[in-house]
Amino acid sequence: VVRRRLLQRYEHQPFISCLAGFYSCRWKRYQRRRTEPGKCCCKTVNSRKICTDVDFCVGAAFCFSLVFLYMWGEAKNDYNNFDWYNYGNLGFWFLWSLVLLIVAGILFTYIALLLVLAMCLLAEGQQLYLHWSHKIGTFLVLIFSITALFILSILWKDQWKTVRLSFQITAPYLHIGAIIVMVLLSWPMALHAIRADKKVVQVIIVGPYLAILLFLFLIPLGMYSPCIREMGTLGPKPALIGHRGAPMLAPENTEMSFQKTIEHGGDGLETDVTISYDGVPFLMHDSTLRRTTNIKEVYPNDTAQNAALFSWDTLQELNAGTWFLKDKPFSCMGSLSRADQNQAMNQSIYKLSNFLRLADSQNKLVIFDLYRPPEKHPYRNSWINRTLEVILNESGIRPHLVLWLENDMRSFVQSVAPGFQQTMGSKAPVEDLLMDNIVKLNLAYTEMSSEDIRNYAEANITTNLYVVNEPWLFSLAWCSGAHSVTTDAIHKLKNLSQPLFLMTPQQYNIMWILTDLTSVLLISLIFAL
């Protein structure tokens, strides 16, 4: 008896010792006598309850961290918006989106490893004893994931639309991944079910497993993806419109940024127009000059003042490029050449008239958001008239290159500039759009719908989606029939010769059937053994 107890305490089995060490921090002790599969490894009711609670927490932490990691990974298209939102609240620029992605990846990896260790220990018939430090870690992962999902759902609820869109691309591959996981789980399931004492226990173990497996086998029957289509039905590649130019390659809304868009073959230029206090329309996205100029150094007392309340002479004194090299607003910017760095450092605020002349000289479409000046501004009530004066009289741009987006005074604009391409920023019935002479819709990509795009196209109304940066999202827009997209990443999207994940229904059916048949064969062999 003494010898057996000594062996139980000190006999060394490297594999089990490592498993117990990492999971329970018991490097020299482990359960020498194996628990038979199908039987509970806990001896008392209280210990079984504790084990159940711990197992539930680990499983819940795994599920919530997986959901958050997937959601935030698919949100990469909008990381700049997230960082911009935080800049507005915190007052300084930082890549919080990338930090959050790294944290989500680390937490998910940690909890996934705990789950793998638990499965291995159970397969070896060992009692699960989660160390207190891992219990705290599991609780923190669970709380962090739930809190992050809750906060993002309130502040950024449109991101769930992005997740829904991503399923149209990733669903076929997520389905295969889920089948692979079920095959891997079949071994411990079979081990515990076959050696269980009672039939009822076997049914409890195998029943839910088979139900989930059957559900996964049938999922493709209800799966839809516009990228699964017959050969020859794919439309032309969407045109690329530079969002504030090429803001991953140059400071946004500067001459350099628009020149970069033109160099990379962009079909159009998008910007934001504000009117200075003395009536000069210029390009600026933010309501203040704090983020994209050096106003903090030149006029430190006016950093919070509205950009439209400065005169044009004052605006010309500011540098609009040094912030770009300092803050690096995109995580995937890459390095700039010495010549580009020098050029970026010498950028200034760009005048609307110069922007339009550049677009006209290169035969590029232009689309812009026009911001109404604040109260007590001299051009508060004549902002549209002043903008039209610049477009029609000062810039000399050909009218058909202008996509007019502003909805106020649209009838007046059509009367003085009938050559503009009237563009609407929201969905509406086709009849109403035709009545207003709308020829293009400018929609957020979260409103993407292949059916709506097709219906509008039948009425000769084209669709532009903004802001599309990720290749998977651009591929989905392409497969859905979008005619153009507004993008920050024109240098990346221009290289796509066909949509990612494009396949014919026949190819997908073969992939689906082979996956199901292979998994059935493997699972049957495992249960038979």
PDB file of C-alpha atoms in Angstrom, residues 51-205:
ATOM      1  CA  CYS A  51     -16.246  21.196 -11.641  1.00  0.00           C
ATOM      2  CA  THR A  52     -19.450  21.917 -13.551  1.00  0.00           C
ATOM      3  CA  ASP A  53     -19.314  25.627 -12.708  1.00  0.00           C
ATOM      4  CA  VAL A  54     -15.650  25.877 -13.705  1.00  0.00           C
ATOM      5  CA  ASP A  55     -16.243  23.968 -16.939  1.00  0.00           C
ATOM      6  CA  PHE A  56     -19.177  26.240 -17.752  1.00  0.00           C
ATOM      7  CA  CYS A  57     -17.073  29.363 -17.146  1.00  0.00           C
ATOM      8  CA  VAL A  58     -14.259  28.069 -19.358  1.00  0.00           C
ATOM      9  CA  GLY A  59     -16.729  27.157 -22.112  1.00  0.00           C
ATOM     10  CA  ALA A  60     -18.541  30.500 -21.853  1.00  0.00           C
ATOM     11  CA  ALA A  61     -15.250  32.422 -21.877  1.00  0.00           C
ATOM     12  CA  PHE A  62     -14.168  30.512 -24.979  1.00  0.00           C
ATOM     13  CA  CYS A  63     -17.434  31.245 -26.816  1.00  0.00           C
ATOM     14  CA  PHE A  64     -17.585  34.944 -25.939  1.00  0.00           C
ATOM     15  CA  SER A  65     -13.887  35.524 -26.676  1.00  0.00           C
ATOM     16  CA  LEU A  66     -14.281  33.732 -30.014  1.00  0.00           C
ATOM     17  CA  VAL A  67     -17.282  35.909 -30.936  1.00  0.00           C
ATOM     18  CA  PHE A  68     -15.437  39.082 -29.954  1.00  0.00           C
ATOM     19  CA  LEU A  69     -12.259  38.095 -31.795  1.00  0.00           C
ATOM     20  CA  TYR A  70     -14.221  37.312 -34.969  1.00  0.00           C
ATOM     21  CA  MET A  71     -16.239  40.511 -34.724  1.00  0.00           C
ATOM     22  CA  TRP A  72     -13.203  42.704 -34.131  1.00  0.00           C
ATOM     23  CA  GLY A  73     -11.181  40.930 -36.800  1.00  0.00           C
ATOM     24  CA  GLU A  74     -13.889  41.625 -39.378  1.00  0.00           C
ATOM     25  CA  ALA A  75     -14.101  45.224 -38.142  1.00  0.00           C
ATOM     26  CA  LYS A  76     -10.625  45.942 -39.525  1.00  0.00           C
ATOM     27  CA  ASN A  77     -12.211  47.843 -42.408  1.00  0.00           C
ATOM     28  CA  ASP A  78     -13.341  50.513 -39.928  1.00  0.00           C
ATOM     29  CA  TYR A  79     -10.387  50.699 -37.537  1.00  0.00           C
ATOM     30  CA  ASN A  80      -9.622  54.261 -38.634  1.00  0.00           C
ATOM     31  CA  ASN A  81     -13.146  55.355 -37.699  1.00  0.00           C
ATOM     32  CA  PHE A  82     -12.740  53.739 -34.275  1.00  0.00           C
ATOM     33  CA  ASP A  83      -9.415  55.493 -33.675  1.00  0.00           C
ATOM     34  CA  TRP A  84     -10.870  58.783 -34.917  1.00  0.00           C
ATOM     35  CA  TYR A  85     -13.782  58.416 -32.461  1.00  0.00           C
ATOM     36  CA  ASN A  86     -11.347  57.848 -29.593  1.00  0.00           C
ATOM     37  CA  TYR A  87      -9.267  60.821 -30.731  1.00  0.00           C
ATOM     38  CA  GLY A  88     -12.313  63.057 -30.462  1.00  0.00           C
ATOM     39  CA  ASN A  89     -12.869  61.923 -26.859  1.00  0.00           C
ATOM     40  CA  LEU A  90      -9.300  61.598 -25.618  1.00  0.00           C
ATOM     41  CA  GLY A  91      -7.614  64.433 -27.511  1.00  0.00           C
ATOM     42  CA  PHE A  92      -4.631  62.427 -28.784  1.00  0.00           C
ATOM     43  CA  TRP A  93      -4.137  59.926 -31.598  1.00  0.00           C
ATOM     44  CA  PHE A  94      -3.315  56.288 -30.912  1.00  0.00           C
ATOM     45  CA  LEU A  95      -3.988  52.990 -32.709  1.00  0.00           C
ATOM     46  CA  TRP A  96      -6.411  51.700 -30.077  1.00  0.00           C
ATOM     47  CA  SER A  97      -8.013  49.411 -32.657  1.00  0.00           C
ATOM     48  CA  LEU A  98      -4.779  47.458 -33.154  1.00  0.00           C
ATOM     49  CA  VAL A  99      -4.206  47.171 -29.401  1.00  0.00           C
ATOM     50  CA  LEU A 100      -7.719  45.805 -28.967  1.00  0.00           C
ATOM     51  CA  LEU A 101      -7.138  43.239 -31.720  1.00  0.00           C
ATOM     52  CA  ILE A 102      -3.895  42.038 -30.106  1.00  0.00           C
ATOM     53  CA  VAL A 103      -5.550  41.766 -26.675  1.00  0.00           C
ATOM     54  CA  ALA A 104      -8.503  39.849 -28.146  1.00  0.00           C
ATOM     55  CA  GLY A 105      -6.123  37.432 -29.885  1.00  0.00           C
ATOM     56  CA  ILE A 106      -4.066  36.821 -26.726  1.00  0.00           C
ATOM     57  CA  LEU A 107      -7.122  36.237 -24.531  1.00  0.00           C
ATOM     58  CA  PHE A 108      -8.717  33.846 -27.015  1.00  0.00           C
ATOM     59  CA  THR A 109      -5.454  31.898 -27.412  1.00  0.00           C
ATOM     60  CA  TYR A 110      -5.136  31.595 -23.633  1.00  0.00           C
ATOM     61  CA  ILE A 111      -8.658  30.286 -23.084  1.00  0.00           C
ATOM     62  CA  ALA A 112      -8.436  27.977 -26.122  1.00  0.00           C
ATOM     63  CA  LEU A 113      -5.248  26.396 -24.717  1.00  0.00           C
ATOM     64  CA  LEU A 114      -6.992  25.838 -21.379  1.00  0.00           C
ATOM     65  CA  LEU A 115      -9.817  24.099 -23.195  1.00  0.00           C
ATOM     66  CA  VAL A 116      -7.390  21.870 -25.126  1.00  0.00           C
ATOM     67  CA  LEU A 117      -5.583  20.950 -21.893  1.00  0.00           C
ATOM     68  CA  ALA A 118      -8.899  20.047 -20.266  1.00  0.00           C
ATOM     69  CA  MET A 119      -9.877  17.811 -23.191  1.00  0.00           C
ATOM     70  CA  CYS A 120      -6.508  16.032 -23.061  1.00  0.00           C
ATOM     71  CA  LEU A 121      -6.754  15.496 -19.298  1.00  0.00           C
ATOM     72  CA  LEU A 122     -10.247  14.056 -19.646  1.00  0.00           C
ATOM     73  CA  ALA A 123      -9.044  11.745 -22.416  1.00  0.00           C
ATOM     74  CA  GLU A 124      -6.329  10.506 -20.001  1.00  0.00           C
ATOM     75  CA  GLY A 125      -8.920   9.926 -17.275  1.00  0.00           C
ATOM     76  CA  GLN A 126      -7.552  12.688 -15.058  1.00  0.00           C
ATOM     77  CA  GLN A 127      -9.504  14.812 -12.615  1.00  0.00           C
ATOM     78  CA  LEU A 128      -9.946  18.430 -13.719  1.00  0.00           C
ATOM     79  CA  TYR A 129      -8.564  20.788 -11.123  1.00  0.00           C
ATOM     80  CA  LEU A 130      -8.238  24.294 -12.512  1.00  0.00           C
ATOM     81  CA  HIS A 131      -5.651  26.322 -10.624  1.00  0.00           C
ATOM     82  CA  TRP A 132      -6.894  29.473  -8.903  1.00  0.00           C
ATOM     83  CA  SER A 133      -4.778  31.677 -11.190  1.00  0.00           C
ATOM     84  CA  HIS A 134      -6.459  30.143 -14.253  1.00  0.00           C
ATOM     85  CA  LYS A 135      -9.865  30.624 -12.616  1.00  0.00           C
ATOM     86  CA  ILE A 136      -9.102  34.317 -12.250  1.00  0.00           C
ATOM     87  CA  GLY A 137      -7.799  34.439 -15.828  1.00  0.00           C
ATOM     88  CA  THR A 138     -10.920  32.698 -17.140  1.00  0.00           C
ATOM     89  CA  PHE A 139     -13.151  35.110 -15.234  1.00  0.00           C
ATOM     90  CA  LEU A 140     -11.234  38.115 -16.600  1.00  0.00           C
ATOM     91  CA  VAL A 141     -11.492  36.817 -20.189  1.00  0.00           C
ATOM     92  CA  LEU A 142     -15.235  36.287 -19.749  1.00  0.00           C
ATOM     93  CA  ILE A 143     -15.822  39.736 -18.227  1.00  0.00           C
ATOM     94  CA  PHE A 144     -13.623  41.490 -20.802  1.00  0.00           C
ATOM     95  CA  SER A 145     -15.293  39.796 -23.784  1.00  0.00           C
ATOM     96  CA  ILE A 146     -18.836  40.428 -22.566  1.00  0.00           C
ATOM     97  CA  THR A 147     -18.057  44.055 -21.637  1.00  0.00           C
ATOM     98  CA  ALA A 148     -16.348  44.761 -24.956  1.00  0.00           C
ATOM     99  CA  LEU A 149     -19.214  43.245 -26.935  1.00  0.00           C
ATOM    100  CA  PHE A 150     -21.746  45.228 -24.899  1.00  0.00           C
ATOM    101  CA  ILE A 151     -19.937  48.558 -25.293  1.00  0.00           C
ATOM    102  CA  LEU A 152     -19.337  48.090 -29.019  1.00  0.00           C
ATOM    103  CA  SER A 153     -22.967  47.067 -29.498  1.00  0.00           C
ATOM    104  CA  ILE A 154     -24.061  50.386 -27.995  1.00  0.00           C
ATOM    105  CA  LEU A 155     -21.476  52.739 -29.507  1.00  0.00           C
ATOM    106  CA  TRP A 156     -20.926  50.935 -32.808  1.00  0.00           C
ATOM    107  CA  LYS A 157     -23.956  48.772 -33.434  1.00  0.00           C
ATOM    108  CA  ASP A 158     -23.518  48.959 -37.221  1.00  0.00           C
ATOM    109  CA  GLN A 159     -20.524  46.671 -36.793  1.00  0.00           C
ATOM    110  CA  TRP A 160     -22.911  43.752 -36.405  1.00  0.00           C
ATOM    111  CA  LYS A 161     -24.031  44.485 -39.958  1.00  0.00           C
ATOM    112  CA  THR A 162     -20.420  44.048 -41.012  1.00  0.00           C
ATOM    113  CA  VAL A 163     -20.353  40.675 -39.261  1.00  0.00           C
ATOM    114  CA  ARG A 164     -23.523  39.668 -41.079  1.00  0.00           C
ATOM    115  CA  LEU A 165     -21.996  40.692 -44.401  1.00  0.00           C
ATOM    116  CA  SER A 166     -18.813  38.785 -43.612  1.00  0.00           C
ATOM    117  CA  PHE A 167     -20.788  35.559 -43.280  1.00  0.00           C
ATOM    118  CA  GLN A 168     -21.676  35.851 -46.967  1.00  0.00           C
ATOM    119  CA  ILE A 169     -17.956  35.442 -47.667  1.00  0.00           C
ATOM    120  CA  THR A 170     -16.696  33.276 -44.786  1.00  0.00           C
ATOM    121  CA  ALA A 171     -19.696  30.988 -44.169  1.00  0.00           C
ATOM    122  CA  PRO A 172     -18.541  28.194 -46.551  1.00  0.00           C
ATOM    123  CA  TYR A 173     -15.135  28.123 -44.848  1.00  0.00           C
ATOM    124  CA  LEU A 174     -16.507  28.477 -41.319  1.00  0.00           C
ATOM    125  CA  HIS A 175     -18.697  25.483 -42.121  1.00  0.00           C
ATOM    126  CA  ILE A 176     -15.645  23.398 -43.042  1.00  0.00           C
ATOM    127  CA  GLY A 177     -13.845  24.550 -39.884  1.00  0.00           C
ATOM    128  CA  ALA A 178     -16.811  23.561 -37.722  1.00  0.00           C
ATOM    129  CA  ILE A 179     -16.892  20.087 -39.330  1.00  0.00           C
ATOM    130  CA  ILE A 180     -13.161  19.650 -38.621  1.00  0.00           C
ATOM    131  CA  VAL A 181     -13.711  20.571 -34.958  1.00  0.00           C
ATOM    132  CA  MET A 182     -16.521  18.009 -34.703  1.00  0.00           C
ATOM    133  CA  VAL A 183     -14.260  15.328 -36.167  1.00  0.00           C
ATOM    134  CA  LEU A 184     -11.572  16.134 -33.592  1.00  0.00           C
ATOM    135  CA  LEU A 185     -14.157  15.948 -30.801  1.00  0.00           C
ATOM    136  CA  SER A 186     -15.396  12.564 -31.977  1.00  0.00           C
ATOM    137  CA  TRP A 187     -12.536  10.664 -30.279  1.00  0.00           C
ATOM    138  CA  PRO A 188     -13.207  11.795 -26.658  1.00  0.00           C
ATOM    139  CA  MET A 189     -16.957  11.584 -27.312  1.00  0.00           C
ATOM    140  CA  ALA A 190     -16.654   7.992 -28.544  1.00  0.00           C
ATOM    141  CA  LEU A 191     -14.327   7.053 -25.688  1.00  0.00           C
ATOM    142  CA  HIS A 192     -16.731   8.279 -23.038  1.00  0.00           C
ATOM    143  CA  ALA A 193     -19.878   7.012 -24.726  1.00  0.00           C
ATOM    144  CA  ILE A 194     -18.740   3.468 -25.495  1.00  0.00           C
ATOM    145  CA  ARG A 195     -17.404   2.846 -21.980  1.00  0.00           C
ATOM    146  CA  ALA A 196     -20.330   4.405 -20.178  1.00  0.00           C
ATOM    147  CA  ASP A 197     -22.162   2.060 -17.782  1.00  0.00           C
ATOM    148  CA  LYS A 198     -25.703   2.994 -18.764  1.00  0.00           C
ATOM    149  CA  LYS A 199     -27.460   3.448 -22.071  1.00  0.00           C
ATOM    150  CA  VAL A 200     -29.006   6.653 -20.780  1.00  0.00           C
ATOM    151  CA  VAL A 201     -25.542   8.137 -20.249  1.00  0.00           C
ATOM    152  CA  GLN A 202     -24.525   7.081 -23.756  1.00  0.00           C
ATOM    153  CA  VAL A 203     -27.580   8.811 -25.221  1.00  0.00           C
ATOM    154  CA  ILE A 204     -26.896  11.956 -23.182  1.00  0.00           C
ATOM    155  CA  ILE A 205     -23.312  12.039 -24.474  1.00  0.00           C
TER     156      ILE A 205
END
